[in-house]
GROMACS .gro file of C-alpha atoms in nm:
model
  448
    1UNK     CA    1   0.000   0.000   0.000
    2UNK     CA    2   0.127   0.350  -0.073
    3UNK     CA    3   0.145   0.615   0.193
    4UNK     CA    4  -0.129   0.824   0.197
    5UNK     CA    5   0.132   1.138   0.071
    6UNK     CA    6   0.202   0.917  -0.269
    7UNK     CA    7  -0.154   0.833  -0.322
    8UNK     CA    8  -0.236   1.170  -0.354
    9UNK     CA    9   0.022   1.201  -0.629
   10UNK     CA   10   0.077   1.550  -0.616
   11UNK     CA   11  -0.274   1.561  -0.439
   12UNK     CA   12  -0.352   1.938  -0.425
   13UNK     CA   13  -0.659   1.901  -0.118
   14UNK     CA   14  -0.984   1.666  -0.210
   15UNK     CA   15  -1.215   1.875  -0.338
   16UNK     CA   16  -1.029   2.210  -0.256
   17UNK     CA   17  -1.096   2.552  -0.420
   18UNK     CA   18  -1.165   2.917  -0.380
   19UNK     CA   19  -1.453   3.107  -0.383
   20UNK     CA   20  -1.486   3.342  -0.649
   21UNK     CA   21  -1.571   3.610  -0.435
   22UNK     CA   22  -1.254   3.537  -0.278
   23UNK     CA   23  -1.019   3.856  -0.254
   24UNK     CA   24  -0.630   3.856  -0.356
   25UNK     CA   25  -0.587   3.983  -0.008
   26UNK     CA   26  -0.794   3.694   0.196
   27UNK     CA   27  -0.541   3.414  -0.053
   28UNK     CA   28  -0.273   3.580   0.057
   29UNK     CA   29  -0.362   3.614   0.417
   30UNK     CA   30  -0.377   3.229   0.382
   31UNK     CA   31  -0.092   3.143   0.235
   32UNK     CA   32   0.163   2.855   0.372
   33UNK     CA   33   0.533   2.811   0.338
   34UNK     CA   34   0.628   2.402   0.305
   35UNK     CA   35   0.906   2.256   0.575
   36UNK     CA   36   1.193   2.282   0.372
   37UNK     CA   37   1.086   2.614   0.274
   38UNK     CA   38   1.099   2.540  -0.157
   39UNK     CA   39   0.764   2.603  -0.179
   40UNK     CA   40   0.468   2.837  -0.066
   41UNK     CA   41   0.076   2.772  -0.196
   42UNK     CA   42  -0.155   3.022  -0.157
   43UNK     CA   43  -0.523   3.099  -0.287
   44UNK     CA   44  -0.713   2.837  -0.043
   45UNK     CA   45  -0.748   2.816   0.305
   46UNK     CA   46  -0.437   2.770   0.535
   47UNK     CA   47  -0.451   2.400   0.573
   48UNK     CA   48  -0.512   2.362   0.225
   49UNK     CA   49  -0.190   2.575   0.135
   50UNK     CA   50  -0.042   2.380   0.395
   51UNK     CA   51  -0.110   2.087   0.215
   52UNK     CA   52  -0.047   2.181  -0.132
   53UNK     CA   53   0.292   2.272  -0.012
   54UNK     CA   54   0.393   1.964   0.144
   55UNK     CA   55   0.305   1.740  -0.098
   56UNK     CA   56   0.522   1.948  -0.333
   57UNK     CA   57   0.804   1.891  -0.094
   58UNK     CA   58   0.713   1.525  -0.144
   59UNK     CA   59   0.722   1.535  -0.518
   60UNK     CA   60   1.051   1.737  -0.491
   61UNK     CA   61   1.260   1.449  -0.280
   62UNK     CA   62   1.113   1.168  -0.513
   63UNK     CA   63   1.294   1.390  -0.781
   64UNK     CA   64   1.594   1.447  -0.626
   65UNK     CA   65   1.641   1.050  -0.517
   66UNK     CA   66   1.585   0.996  -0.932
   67UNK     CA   67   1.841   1.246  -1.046
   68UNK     CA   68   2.086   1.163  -0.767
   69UNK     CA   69   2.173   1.527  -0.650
   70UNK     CA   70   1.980   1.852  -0.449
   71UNK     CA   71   1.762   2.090  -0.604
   72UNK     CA   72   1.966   2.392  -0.595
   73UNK     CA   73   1.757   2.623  -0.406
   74UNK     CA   74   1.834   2.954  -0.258
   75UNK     CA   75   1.648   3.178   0.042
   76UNK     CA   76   1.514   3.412  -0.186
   77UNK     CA   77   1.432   3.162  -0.465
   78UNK     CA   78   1.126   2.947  -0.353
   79UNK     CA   79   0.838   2.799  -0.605
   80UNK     CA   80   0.493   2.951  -0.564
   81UNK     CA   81   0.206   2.756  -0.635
   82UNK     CA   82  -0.119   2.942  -0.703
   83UNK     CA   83  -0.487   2.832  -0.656
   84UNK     CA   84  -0.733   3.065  -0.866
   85UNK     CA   85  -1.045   3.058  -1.002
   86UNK     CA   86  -1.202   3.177  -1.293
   87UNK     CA   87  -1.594   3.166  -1.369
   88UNK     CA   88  -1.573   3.309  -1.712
   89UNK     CA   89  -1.311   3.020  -1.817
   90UNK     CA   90  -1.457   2.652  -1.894
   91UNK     CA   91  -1.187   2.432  -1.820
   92UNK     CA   92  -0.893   2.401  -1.552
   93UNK     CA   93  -0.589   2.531  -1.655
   94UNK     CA   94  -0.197   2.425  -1.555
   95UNK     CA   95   0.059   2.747  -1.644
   96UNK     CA   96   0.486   2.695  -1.575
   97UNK     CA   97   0.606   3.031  -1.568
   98UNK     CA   98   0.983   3.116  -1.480
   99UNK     CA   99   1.203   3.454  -1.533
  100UNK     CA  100   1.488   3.668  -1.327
  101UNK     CA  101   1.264   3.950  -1.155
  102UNK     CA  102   1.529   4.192  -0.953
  103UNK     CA  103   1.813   3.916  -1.016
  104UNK     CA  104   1.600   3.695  -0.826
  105UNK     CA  105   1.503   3.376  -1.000
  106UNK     CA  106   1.121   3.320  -0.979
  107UNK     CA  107   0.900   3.034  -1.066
  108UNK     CA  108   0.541   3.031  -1.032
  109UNK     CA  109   0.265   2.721  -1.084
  110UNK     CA  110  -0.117   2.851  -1.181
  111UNK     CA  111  -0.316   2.625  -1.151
  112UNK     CA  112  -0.685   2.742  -1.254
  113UNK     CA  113  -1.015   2.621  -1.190
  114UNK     CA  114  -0.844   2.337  -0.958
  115UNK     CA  115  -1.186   2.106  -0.919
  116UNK     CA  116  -1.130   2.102  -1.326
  117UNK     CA  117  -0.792   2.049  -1.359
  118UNK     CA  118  -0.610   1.699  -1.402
  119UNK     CA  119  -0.365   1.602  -1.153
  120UNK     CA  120  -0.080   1.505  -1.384
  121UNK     CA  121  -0.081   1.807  -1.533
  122UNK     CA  122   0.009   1.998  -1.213
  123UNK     CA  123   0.265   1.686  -1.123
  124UNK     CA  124   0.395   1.744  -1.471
  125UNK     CA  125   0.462   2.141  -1.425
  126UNK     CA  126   0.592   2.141  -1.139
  127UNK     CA  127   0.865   1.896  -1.249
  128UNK     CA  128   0.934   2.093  -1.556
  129UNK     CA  129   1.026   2.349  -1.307
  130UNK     CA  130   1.214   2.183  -1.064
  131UNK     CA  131   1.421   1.999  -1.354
  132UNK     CA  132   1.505   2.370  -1.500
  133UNK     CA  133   1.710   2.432  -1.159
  134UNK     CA  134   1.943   2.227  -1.230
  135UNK     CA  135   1.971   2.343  -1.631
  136UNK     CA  136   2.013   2.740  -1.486
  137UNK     CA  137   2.254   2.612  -1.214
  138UNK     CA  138   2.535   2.541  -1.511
  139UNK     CA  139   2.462   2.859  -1.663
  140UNK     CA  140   2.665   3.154  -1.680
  141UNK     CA  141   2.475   3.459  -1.514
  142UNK     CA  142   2.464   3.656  -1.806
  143UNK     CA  143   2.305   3.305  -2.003
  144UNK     CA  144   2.051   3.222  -1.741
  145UNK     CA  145   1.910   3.624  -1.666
  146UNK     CA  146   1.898   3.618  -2.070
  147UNK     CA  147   1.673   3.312  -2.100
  148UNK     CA  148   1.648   3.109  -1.820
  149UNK     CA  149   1.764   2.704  -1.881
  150UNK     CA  150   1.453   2.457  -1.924
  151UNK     CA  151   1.451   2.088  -1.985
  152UNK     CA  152   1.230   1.980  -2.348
  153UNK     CA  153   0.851   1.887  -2.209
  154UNK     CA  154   0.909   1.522  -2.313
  155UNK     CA  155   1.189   1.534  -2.047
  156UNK     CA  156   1.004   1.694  -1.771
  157UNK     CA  157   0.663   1.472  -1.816
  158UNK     CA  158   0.919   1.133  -1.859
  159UNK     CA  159   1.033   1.260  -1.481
  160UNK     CA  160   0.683   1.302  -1.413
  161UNK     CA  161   0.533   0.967  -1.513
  162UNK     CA  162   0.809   0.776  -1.352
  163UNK     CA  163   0.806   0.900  -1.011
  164UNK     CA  164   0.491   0.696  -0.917
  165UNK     CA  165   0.460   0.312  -0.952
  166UNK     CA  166   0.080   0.344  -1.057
  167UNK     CA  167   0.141   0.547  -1.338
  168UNK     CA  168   0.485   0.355  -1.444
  169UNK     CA  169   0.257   0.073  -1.479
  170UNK     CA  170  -0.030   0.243  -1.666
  171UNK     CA  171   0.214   0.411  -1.928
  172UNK     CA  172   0.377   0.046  -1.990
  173UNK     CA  173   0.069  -0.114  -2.083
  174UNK     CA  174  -0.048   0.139  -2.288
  175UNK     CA  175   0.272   0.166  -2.484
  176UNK     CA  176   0.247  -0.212  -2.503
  177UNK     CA  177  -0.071  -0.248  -2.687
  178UNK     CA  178  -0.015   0.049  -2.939
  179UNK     CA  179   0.351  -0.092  -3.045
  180UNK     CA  180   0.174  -0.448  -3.075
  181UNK     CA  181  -0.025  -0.266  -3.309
  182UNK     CA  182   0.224  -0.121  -3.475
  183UNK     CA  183   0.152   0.249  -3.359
  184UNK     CA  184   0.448   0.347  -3.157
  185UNK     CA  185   0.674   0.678  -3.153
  186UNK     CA  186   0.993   0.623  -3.251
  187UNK     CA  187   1.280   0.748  -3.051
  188UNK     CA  188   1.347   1.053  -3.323
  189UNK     CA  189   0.965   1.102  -3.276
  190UNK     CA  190   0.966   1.132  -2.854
  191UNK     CA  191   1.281   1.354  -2.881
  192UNK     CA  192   1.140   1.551  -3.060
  193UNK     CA  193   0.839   1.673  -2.843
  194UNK     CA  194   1.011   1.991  -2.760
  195UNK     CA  195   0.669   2.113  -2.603
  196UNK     CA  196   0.360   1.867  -2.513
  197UNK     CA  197  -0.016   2.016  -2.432
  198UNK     CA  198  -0.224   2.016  -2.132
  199UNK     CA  199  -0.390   1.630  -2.047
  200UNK     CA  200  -0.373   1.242  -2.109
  201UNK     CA  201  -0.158   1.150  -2.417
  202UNK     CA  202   0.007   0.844  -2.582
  203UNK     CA  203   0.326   1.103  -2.622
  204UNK     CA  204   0.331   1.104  -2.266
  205UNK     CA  205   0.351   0.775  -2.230
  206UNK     CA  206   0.620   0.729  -2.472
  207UNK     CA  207   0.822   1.000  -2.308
  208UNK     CA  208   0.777   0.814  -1.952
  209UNK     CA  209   0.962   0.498  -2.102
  210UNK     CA  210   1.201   0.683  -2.346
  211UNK     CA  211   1.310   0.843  -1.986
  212UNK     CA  212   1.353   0.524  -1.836
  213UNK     CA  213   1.516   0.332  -2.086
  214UNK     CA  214   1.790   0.690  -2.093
  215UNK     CA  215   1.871   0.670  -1.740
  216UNK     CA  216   1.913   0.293  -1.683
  217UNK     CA  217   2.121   0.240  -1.998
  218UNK     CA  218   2.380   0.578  -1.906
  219UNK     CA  219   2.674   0.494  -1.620
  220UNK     CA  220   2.944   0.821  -1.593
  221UNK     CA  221   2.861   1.112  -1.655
  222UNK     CA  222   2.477   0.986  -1.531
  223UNK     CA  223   2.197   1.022  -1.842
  224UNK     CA  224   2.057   1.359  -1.581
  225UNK     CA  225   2.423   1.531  -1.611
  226UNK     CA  226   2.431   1.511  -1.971
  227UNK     CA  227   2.084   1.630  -1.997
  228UNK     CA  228   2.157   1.937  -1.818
  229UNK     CA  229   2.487   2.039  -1.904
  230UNK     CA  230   2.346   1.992  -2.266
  231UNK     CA  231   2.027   2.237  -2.212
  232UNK     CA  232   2.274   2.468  -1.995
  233UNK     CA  233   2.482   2.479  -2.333
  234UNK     CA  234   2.161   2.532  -2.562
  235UNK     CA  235   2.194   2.209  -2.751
  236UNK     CA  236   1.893   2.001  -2.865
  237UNK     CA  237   1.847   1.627  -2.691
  238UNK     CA  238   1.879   1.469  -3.044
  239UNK     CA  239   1.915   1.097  -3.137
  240UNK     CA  240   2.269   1.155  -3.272
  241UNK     CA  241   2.347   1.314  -2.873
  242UNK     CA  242   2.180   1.009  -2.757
  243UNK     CA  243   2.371   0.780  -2.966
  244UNK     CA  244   2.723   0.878  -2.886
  245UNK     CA  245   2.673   1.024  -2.541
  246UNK     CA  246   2.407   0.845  -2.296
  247UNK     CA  247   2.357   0.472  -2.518
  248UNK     CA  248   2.773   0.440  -2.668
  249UNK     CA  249   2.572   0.341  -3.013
  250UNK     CA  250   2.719   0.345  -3.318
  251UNK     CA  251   2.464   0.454  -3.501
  252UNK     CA  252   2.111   0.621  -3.483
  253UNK     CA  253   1.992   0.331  -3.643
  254UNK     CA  254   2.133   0.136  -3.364
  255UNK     CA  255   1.950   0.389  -3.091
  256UNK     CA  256   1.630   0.219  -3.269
  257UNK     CA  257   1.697  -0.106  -3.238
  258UNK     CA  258   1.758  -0.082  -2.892
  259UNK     CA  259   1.476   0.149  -2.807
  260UNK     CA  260   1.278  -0.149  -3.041
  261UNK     CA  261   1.388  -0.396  -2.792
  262UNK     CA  262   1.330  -0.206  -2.479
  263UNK     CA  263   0.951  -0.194  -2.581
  264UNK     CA  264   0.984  -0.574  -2.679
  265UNK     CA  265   1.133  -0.658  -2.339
  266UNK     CA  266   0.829  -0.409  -2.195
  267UNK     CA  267   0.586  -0.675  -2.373
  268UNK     CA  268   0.734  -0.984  -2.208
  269UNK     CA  269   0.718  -0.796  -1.842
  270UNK     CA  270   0.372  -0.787  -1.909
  271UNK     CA  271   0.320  -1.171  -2.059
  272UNK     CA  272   0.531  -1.260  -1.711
  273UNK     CA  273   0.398  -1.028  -1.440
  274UNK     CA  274   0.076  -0.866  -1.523
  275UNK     CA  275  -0.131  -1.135  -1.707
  276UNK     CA  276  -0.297  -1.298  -1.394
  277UNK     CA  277  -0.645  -1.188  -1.312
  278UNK     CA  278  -0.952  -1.190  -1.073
  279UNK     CA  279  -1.121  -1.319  -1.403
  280UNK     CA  280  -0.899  -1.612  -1.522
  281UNK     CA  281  -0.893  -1.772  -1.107
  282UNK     CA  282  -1.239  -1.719  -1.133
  283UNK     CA  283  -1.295  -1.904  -1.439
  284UNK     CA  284  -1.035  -2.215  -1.281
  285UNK     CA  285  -1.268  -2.212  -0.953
  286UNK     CA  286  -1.583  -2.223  -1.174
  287UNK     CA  287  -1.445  -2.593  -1.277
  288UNK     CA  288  -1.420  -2.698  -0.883
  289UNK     CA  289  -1.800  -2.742  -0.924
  290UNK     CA  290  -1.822  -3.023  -1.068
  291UNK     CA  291  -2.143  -3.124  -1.271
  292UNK     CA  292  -2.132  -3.463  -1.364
  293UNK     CA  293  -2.436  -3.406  -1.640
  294UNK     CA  294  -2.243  -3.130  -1.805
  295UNK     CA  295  -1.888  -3.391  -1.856
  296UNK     CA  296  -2.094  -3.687  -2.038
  297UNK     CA  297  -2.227  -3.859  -1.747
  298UNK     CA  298  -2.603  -4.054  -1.828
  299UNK     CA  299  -2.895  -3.903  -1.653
  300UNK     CA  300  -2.975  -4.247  -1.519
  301UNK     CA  301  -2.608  -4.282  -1.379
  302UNK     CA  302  -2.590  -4.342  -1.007
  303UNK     CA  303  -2.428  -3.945  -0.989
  304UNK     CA  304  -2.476  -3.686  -0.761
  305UNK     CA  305  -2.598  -3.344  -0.937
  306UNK     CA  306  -2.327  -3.200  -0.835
  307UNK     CA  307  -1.948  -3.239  -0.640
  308UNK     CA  308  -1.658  -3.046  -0.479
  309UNK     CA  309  -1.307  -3.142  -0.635
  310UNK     CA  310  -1.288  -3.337  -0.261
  311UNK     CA  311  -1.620  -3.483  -0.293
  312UNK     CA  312  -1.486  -3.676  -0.583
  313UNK     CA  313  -1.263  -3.880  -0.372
  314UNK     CA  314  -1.608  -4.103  -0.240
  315UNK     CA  315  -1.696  -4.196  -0.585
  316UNK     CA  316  -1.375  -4.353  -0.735
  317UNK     CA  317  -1.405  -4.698  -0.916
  318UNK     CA  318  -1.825  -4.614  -1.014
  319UNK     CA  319  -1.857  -4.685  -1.405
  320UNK     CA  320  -1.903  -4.345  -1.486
  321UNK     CA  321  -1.591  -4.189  -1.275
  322UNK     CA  322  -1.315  -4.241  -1.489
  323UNK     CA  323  -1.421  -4.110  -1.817
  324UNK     CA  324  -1.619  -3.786  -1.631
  325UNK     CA  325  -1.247  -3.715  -1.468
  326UNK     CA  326  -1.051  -3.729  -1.756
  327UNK     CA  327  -1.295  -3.456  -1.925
  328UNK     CA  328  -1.309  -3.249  -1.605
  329UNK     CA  329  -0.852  -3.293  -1.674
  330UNK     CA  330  -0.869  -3.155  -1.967
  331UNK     CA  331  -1.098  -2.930  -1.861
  332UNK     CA  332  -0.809  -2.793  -1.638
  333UNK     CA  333  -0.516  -2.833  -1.806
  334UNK     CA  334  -0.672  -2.606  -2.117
  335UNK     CA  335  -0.700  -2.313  -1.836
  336UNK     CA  336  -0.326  -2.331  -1.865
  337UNK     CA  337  -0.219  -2.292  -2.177
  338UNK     CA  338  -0.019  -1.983  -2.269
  339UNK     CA  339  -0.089  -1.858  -1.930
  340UNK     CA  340   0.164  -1.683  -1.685
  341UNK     CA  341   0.379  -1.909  -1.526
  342UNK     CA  342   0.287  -1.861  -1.144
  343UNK     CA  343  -0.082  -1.953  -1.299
  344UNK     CA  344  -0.033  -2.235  -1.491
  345UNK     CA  345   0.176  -2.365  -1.145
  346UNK     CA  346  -0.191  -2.355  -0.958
  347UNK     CA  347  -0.383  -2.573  -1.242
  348UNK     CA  348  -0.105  -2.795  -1.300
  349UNK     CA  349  -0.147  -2.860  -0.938
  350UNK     CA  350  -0.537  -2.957  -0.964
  351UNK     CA  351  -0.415  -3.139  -1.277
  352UNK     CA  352  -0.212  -3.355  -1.100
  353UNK     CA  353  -0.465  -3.442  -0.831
  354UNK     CA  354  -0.743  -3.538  -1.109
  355UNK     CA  355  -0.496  -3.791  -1.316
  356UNK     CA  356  -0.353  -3.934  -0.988
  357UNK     CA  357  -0.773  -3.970  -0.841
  358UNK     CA  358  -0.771  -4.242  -1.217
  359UNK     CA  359  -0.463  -4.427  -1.155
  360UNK     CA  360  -0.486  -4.792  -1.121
  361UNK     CA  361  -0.199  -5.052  -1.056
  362UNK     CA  362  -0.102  -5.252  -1.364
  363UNK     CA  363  -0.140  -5.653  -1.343
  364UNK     CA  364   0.256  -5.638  -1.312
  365UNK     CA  365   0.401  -5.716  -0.970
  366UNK     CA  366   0.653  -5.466  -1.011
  367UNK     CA  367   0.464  -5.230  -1.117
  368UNK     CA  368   0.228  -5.271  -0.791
  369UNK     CA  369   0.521  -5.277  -0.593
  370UNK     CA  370   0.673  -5.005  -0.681
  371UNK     CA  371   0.329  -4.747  -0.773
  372UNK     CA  372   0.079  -4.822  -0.537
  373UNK     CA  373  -0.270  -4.665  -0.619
  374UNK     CA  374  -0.271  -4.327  -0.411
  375UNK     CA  375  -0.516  -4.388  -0.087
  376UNK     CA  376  -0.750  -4.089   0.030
  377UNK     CA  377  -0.475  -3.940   0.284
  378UNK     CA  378  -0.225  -3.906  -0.011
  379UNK     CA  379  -0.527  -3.743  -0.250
  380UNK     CA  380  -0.675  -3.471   0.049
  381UNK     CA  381  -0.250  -3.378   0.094
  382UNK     CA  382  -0.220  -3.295  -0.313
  383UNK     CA  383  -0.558  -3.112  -0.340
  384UNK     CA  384  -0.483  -2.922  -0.003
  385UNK     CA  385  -0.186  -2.833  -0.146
  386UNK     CA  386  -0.340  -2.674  -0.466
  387UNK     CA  387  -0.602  -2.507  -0.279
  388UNK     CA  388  -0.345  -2.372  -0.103
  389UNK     CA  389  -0.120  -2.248  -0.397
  390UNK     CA  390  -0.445  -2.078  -0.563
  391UNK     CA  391  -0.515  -1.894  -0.180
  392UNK     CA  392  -0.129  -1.755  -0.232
  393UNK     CA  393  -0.208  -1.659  -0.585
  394UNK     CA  394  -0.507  -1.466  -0.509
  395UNK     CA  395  -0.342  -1.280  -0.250
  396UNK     CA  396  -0.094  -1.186  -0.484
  397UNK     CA  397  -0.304  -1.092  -0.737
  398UNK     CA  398  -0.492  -0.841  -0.500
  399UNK     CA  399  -0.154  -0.731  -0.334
  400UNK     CA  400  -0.085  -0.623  -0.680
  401UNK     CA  401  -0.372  -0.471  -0.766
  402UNK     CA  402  -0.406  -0.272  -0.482
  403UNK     CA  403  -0.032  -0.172  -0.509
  404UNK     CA  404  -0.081  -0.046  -0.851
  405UNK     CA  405  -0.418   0.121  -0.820
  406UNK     CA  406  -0.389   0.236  -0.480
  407UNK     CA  407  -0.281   0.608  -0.588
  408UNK     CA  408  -0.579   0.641  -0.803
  409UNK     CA  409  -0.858   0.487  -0.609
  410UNK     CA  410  -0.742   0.646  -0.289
  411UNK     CA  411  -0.718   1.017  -0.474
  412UNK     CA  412  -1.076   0.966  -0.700
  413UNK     CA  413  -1.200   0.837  -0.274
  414UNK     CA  414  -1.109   1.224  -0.173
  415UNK     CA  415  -1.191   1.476  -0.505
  416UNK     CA  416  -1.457   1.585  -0.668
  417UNK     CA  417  -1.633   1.363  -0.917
  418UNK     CA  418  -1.516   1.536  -1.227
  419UNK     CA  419  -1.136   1.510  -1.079
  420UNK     CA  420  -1.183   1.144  -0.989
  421UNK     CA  421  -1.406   1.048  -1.314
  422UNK     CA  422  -1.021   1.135  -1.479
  423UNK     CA  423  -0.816   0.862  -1.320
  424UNK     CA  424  -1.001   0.584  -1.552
  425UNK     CA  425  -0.850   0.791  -1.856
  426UNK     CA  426  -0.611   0.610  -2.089
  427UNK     CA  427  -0.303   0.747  -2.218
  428UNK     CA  428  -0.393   0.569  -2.579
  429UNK     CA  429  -0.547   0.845  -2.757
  430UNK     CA  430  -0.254   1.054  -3.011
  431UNK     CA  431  -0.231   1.430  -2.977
  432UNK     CA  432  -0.387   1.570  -3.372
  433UNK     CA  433  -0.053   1.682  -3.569
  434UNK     CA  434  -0.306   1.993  -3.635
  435UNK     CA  435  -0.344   2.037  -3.233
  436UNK     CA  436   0.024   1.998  -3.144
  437UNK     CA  437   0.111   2.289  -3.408
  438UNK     CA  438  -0.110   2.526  -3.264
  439UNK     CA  439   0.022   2.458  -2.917
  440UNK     CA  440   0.407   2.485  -3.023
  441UNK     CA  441   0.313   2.812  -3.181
  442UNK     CA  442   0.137   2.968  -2.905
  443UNK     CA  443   0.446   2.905  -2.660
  444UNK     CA  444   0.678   2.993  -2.890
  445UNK     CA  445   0.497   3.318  -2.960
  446UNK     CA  446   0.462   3.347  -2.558
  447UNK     CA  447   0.843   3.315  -2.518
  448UNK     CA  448   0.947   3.583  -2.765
   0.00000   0.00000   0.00000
C-alpha cells in the first residue's frame, strides 16, 4: 500500500478551491510556506496551502532520489504555487512560468479552476520546473538572466510519469498495446516533443519509457548530467546526442533497435507479471463445481448433481468416474495454456490431483510394488496443497492490484467527481498533428 502522501500524487486538497468572491488579499492572508521552505501555496485556506505545499516537498525528494543530486535552491528563490479561479473560463488550466525579476530567479505554478484540472498536469509542471534548476545552475549569469535554462517537455513529463509506480505501470501497458499494433513513436519522434499540451496523451507515455530506458542504460557522466549540461549549453536532446553520449551506439539506427527492444522486453514484463487476473482464477474455480451431467455422465447414472473437487474422492471406481475425470482434466489443463507461469503452477497442481484420483496398478508385480494406487490421505494432501497455492495466488493478485491502483482509487476516494471520473483515462489516444502545431506556436509566440 502507498502512503497516503504518494496516493495523492501531487494531491492538491480533495475537493479544494476558492470562492470566487474570494479577494487577492484573503489568498494571501492564507498562504503557507512548506518545511523545507521550496515552496509556498496560496489561494485556499491555510490547511489547504499547507497541504499543497507539502506534498510538493514530497514530489521534490522523489525527484531528487531519481536524479541523484539537491535541487539547488536559494532563500530568496522558492516555487509559488497558485490556486485561482475563474468563472468566465470553462476548463482548468496548468501554467509553468519562470524569469529573473530583480536578479531573483522566480518560478510560479497557476493552476486554474483546480476542481477542473487533471492532476498530472500539475505533477507534470511542477517537475518541468524543478528539472530547470538544475539546467540554470550550469549557466553563466549573463546566459541564465537572458533566458532562463529549461529541460524539453518530453523530459520533464518522462520525470513526471516515472516517479509513481501506478502510473509507471499504466504508461507500460499502454505503450504495449499500441507498439503491438504497430503504432508506436519512434525514438526521433519522442525527442522531438520539444513542447507537449495540457492532459492524457500516448506522447506522454512514450516520453515516460524513453526516460527510463535513458537513465538505466547511461553509467558516468549519469543520463541527468548530460541532460543538463546539454540544455545549460543550448543544444537540442537529439538521437545523434543520444547515440554517442548516454547509449555508446554506433549509429542512430542502432539507438532504434535498442529502443525497439526495450519496448519488446516491456511486452514480455507484461506476458510474465501482469497477465494474472480476478477473471482467469475465477474461471479455474468455476471448474471446482463439478457437474457430472455437463462432462458426459447418463442421466440415469448413479451421480450426484453435483461435487466439490474433494467430494470426488467417495466416488472412485463407479462406471461413470473415470471417463467424467478425464474430461473435467482436460478441462483444467486447457486453463493453462499460454498462461503466466505462477498460474499455470496452480492448475497444474489440480491437474495432478485429477490424473492421480484415475490411476490404477497394472497386473505387473513390479509395477504394484513399486506405484501403489494413491489412498485418500495421499489425494486430500495434493488437493490441499493446490487449494493452497491458488489462496497464495489470489493474494498476490490483490496485493498487486491494490499496489498499482492504490494512488488512483485512494485520490478519485477524496476529489470531486469530475477530478476522480479522470483517473479511468487512458493514455492511448494521439495528440492531432493539427493540435500539437497550434500549441508549439502559441508558446513559442509566448516566449518571444
Amino acid at each position: 500500500m502507498f502512503p497516503i502522501g504518494v496516493c495523492l500524487l501531487l494531491a492538491w486538497p480533495a475537493g479544494a478551491q476558492t470562492s470566487a468572491s474570494e479577494s487577492p488579499a484573503a489568498s494571501s492572508s492564507a498562504a503557507a510556506i512548506s518545511l523545507s521552505r521550496r515552496f509556498v501555496a496560496t489561494g485556499m485556506t491555510t490547511v489547504e496551502n499547507m497541504e499543497l505545499a507539502a506534498a510538493a516537498d514530497q514530489v521534490a525528494r522523489k525527484l531528487e532520489q531519481s536524479v541523484g543530486k539537491n535541487l539547488p535552491f536559494s532563500r530568496e528563490s522558492i516555487v509559488g504555487i497558485s490556486i485561482r479561479r475563474d468563472e468566465k473560463q470553462a476548463h482548468g488550466r496548468v501554467v509553468k512560468a519562470q524569469g529573473w525579476v530583480d536578479r531573483r530567479l522566480e518560478q510560479k505554478l497557476i493552476i486554474t479552476n483546480l476542481e477542473q484540472v487533471d492532476q498530472e498536469d500539475v505533477l507534470e509542471g511542477l517537475c518541468w520546473l524543478l528539472l530547470n534548476r538544475y539546467v540554470m545552475i550550469l549557466q553563466s549569469s549573463d546566459a541564465r538572466r537572458a533566458k532562463p535554462g529549461a529541460v524539453p517537455d518530453w523530459i520533464s513529463v518522462g520525470m513526471a510519469q516515472n516517479l509513481f509506480l501506478s502510473l509507471r505501470a499504466r504508461n507500460s501497458e499502454a505503450v504495449v498495446k499500441l507498439w503491438e499494433q504497430q503504432q508506436g513513436l519512434s525514438f526521433a519522434e519522442v525527442v522531438d516533443l520539444e513542447y507537449l499540451p495540457e492532459g492524457r496523451w500516448s506522447e506522454k507515455a512514450f516520453s515516460a519509457l524513453a526516460v527510463d530506458w535513458l537513465a538505466s542504460q547511461a553509467t558516468t557522466p549519469s543520463f541527468w548530467d548530460q541532460v543538463f549540461q546539454r540544455r545549460a549549453d543550448r543544444l537540442a536532446l537529439s538521437p545523434e546526442w543520444a547515440a554517442s553520449n548516454v547509449l555508446r551506439a554506433v549509429s542512430v539506427r542502432d539507438v532504434e533497435k535498442g529502443w525497439d527492444l526495450w519496448l519488446a522486453h516491456q511486452t514480455e514484463i507484461k506476458r510474465e507479471w501482469g497477465t494474472v487476473t480476478d477473471v482467469q482464477i475465477e474461471a479455474l474455480r468455476s471448474l471446482f463445481v463439478v457437474r457430472p451431467n455437463q462432462l458426459g455422465v447418463a442421466p440415469g447414472a448413479d451421480a450426484p448433481a453435483w461435487m466439490t473437487m474433494g467430494d470426488l474422492l467417495l466416488h472412485r471406481g463407479k462406471p461413470w468416474f473415470d471417463p467424467m475425470v478425464a474430461r473435467l482434466e482436460l478441462k483444467v489443463r486447457s486453463q493453462g495454456l499460454a498462461q503466466a507461469g505462477e498460474y499455470k503452477t496452480v492448475v497444474d497442481l489440480y491437474a495432478e490431483y485429477l490424473s492421480e484420483l484415475t490411476r490404477y496398478p497394472s497386473k505387473s508385480f513390479w509395477y504394484r510394488v513399486f506405484h501403489r494406487r494413491p489412498g485418500d490421505r495421499q489425494l486430500q494432501s495434493q488437493l490441499a496443497e493446490a487449494d493452497k497455492a491458488l489462496l497464495r495466488l489470489e493474494a498476490s493478485v490483490r496485493e498487486r492490484d491494490l499496489y498499482m491502483d492504490g494512488a488512483e482509487k485512494t485520490f478519485a476516494a477524496h476529489v470531486e467527481p469530475l477530478v476522480a471520473a479522470q483517473i479511468g483515462m487512458d493514455m492511448e489516444k494521439a495528440i492531432t498533428r493539427s493540435s500539437l502545431q497550434k500549441y508549439v506556436d502559441e508558446v513559442e509566440q509566448q516566449m518571444k
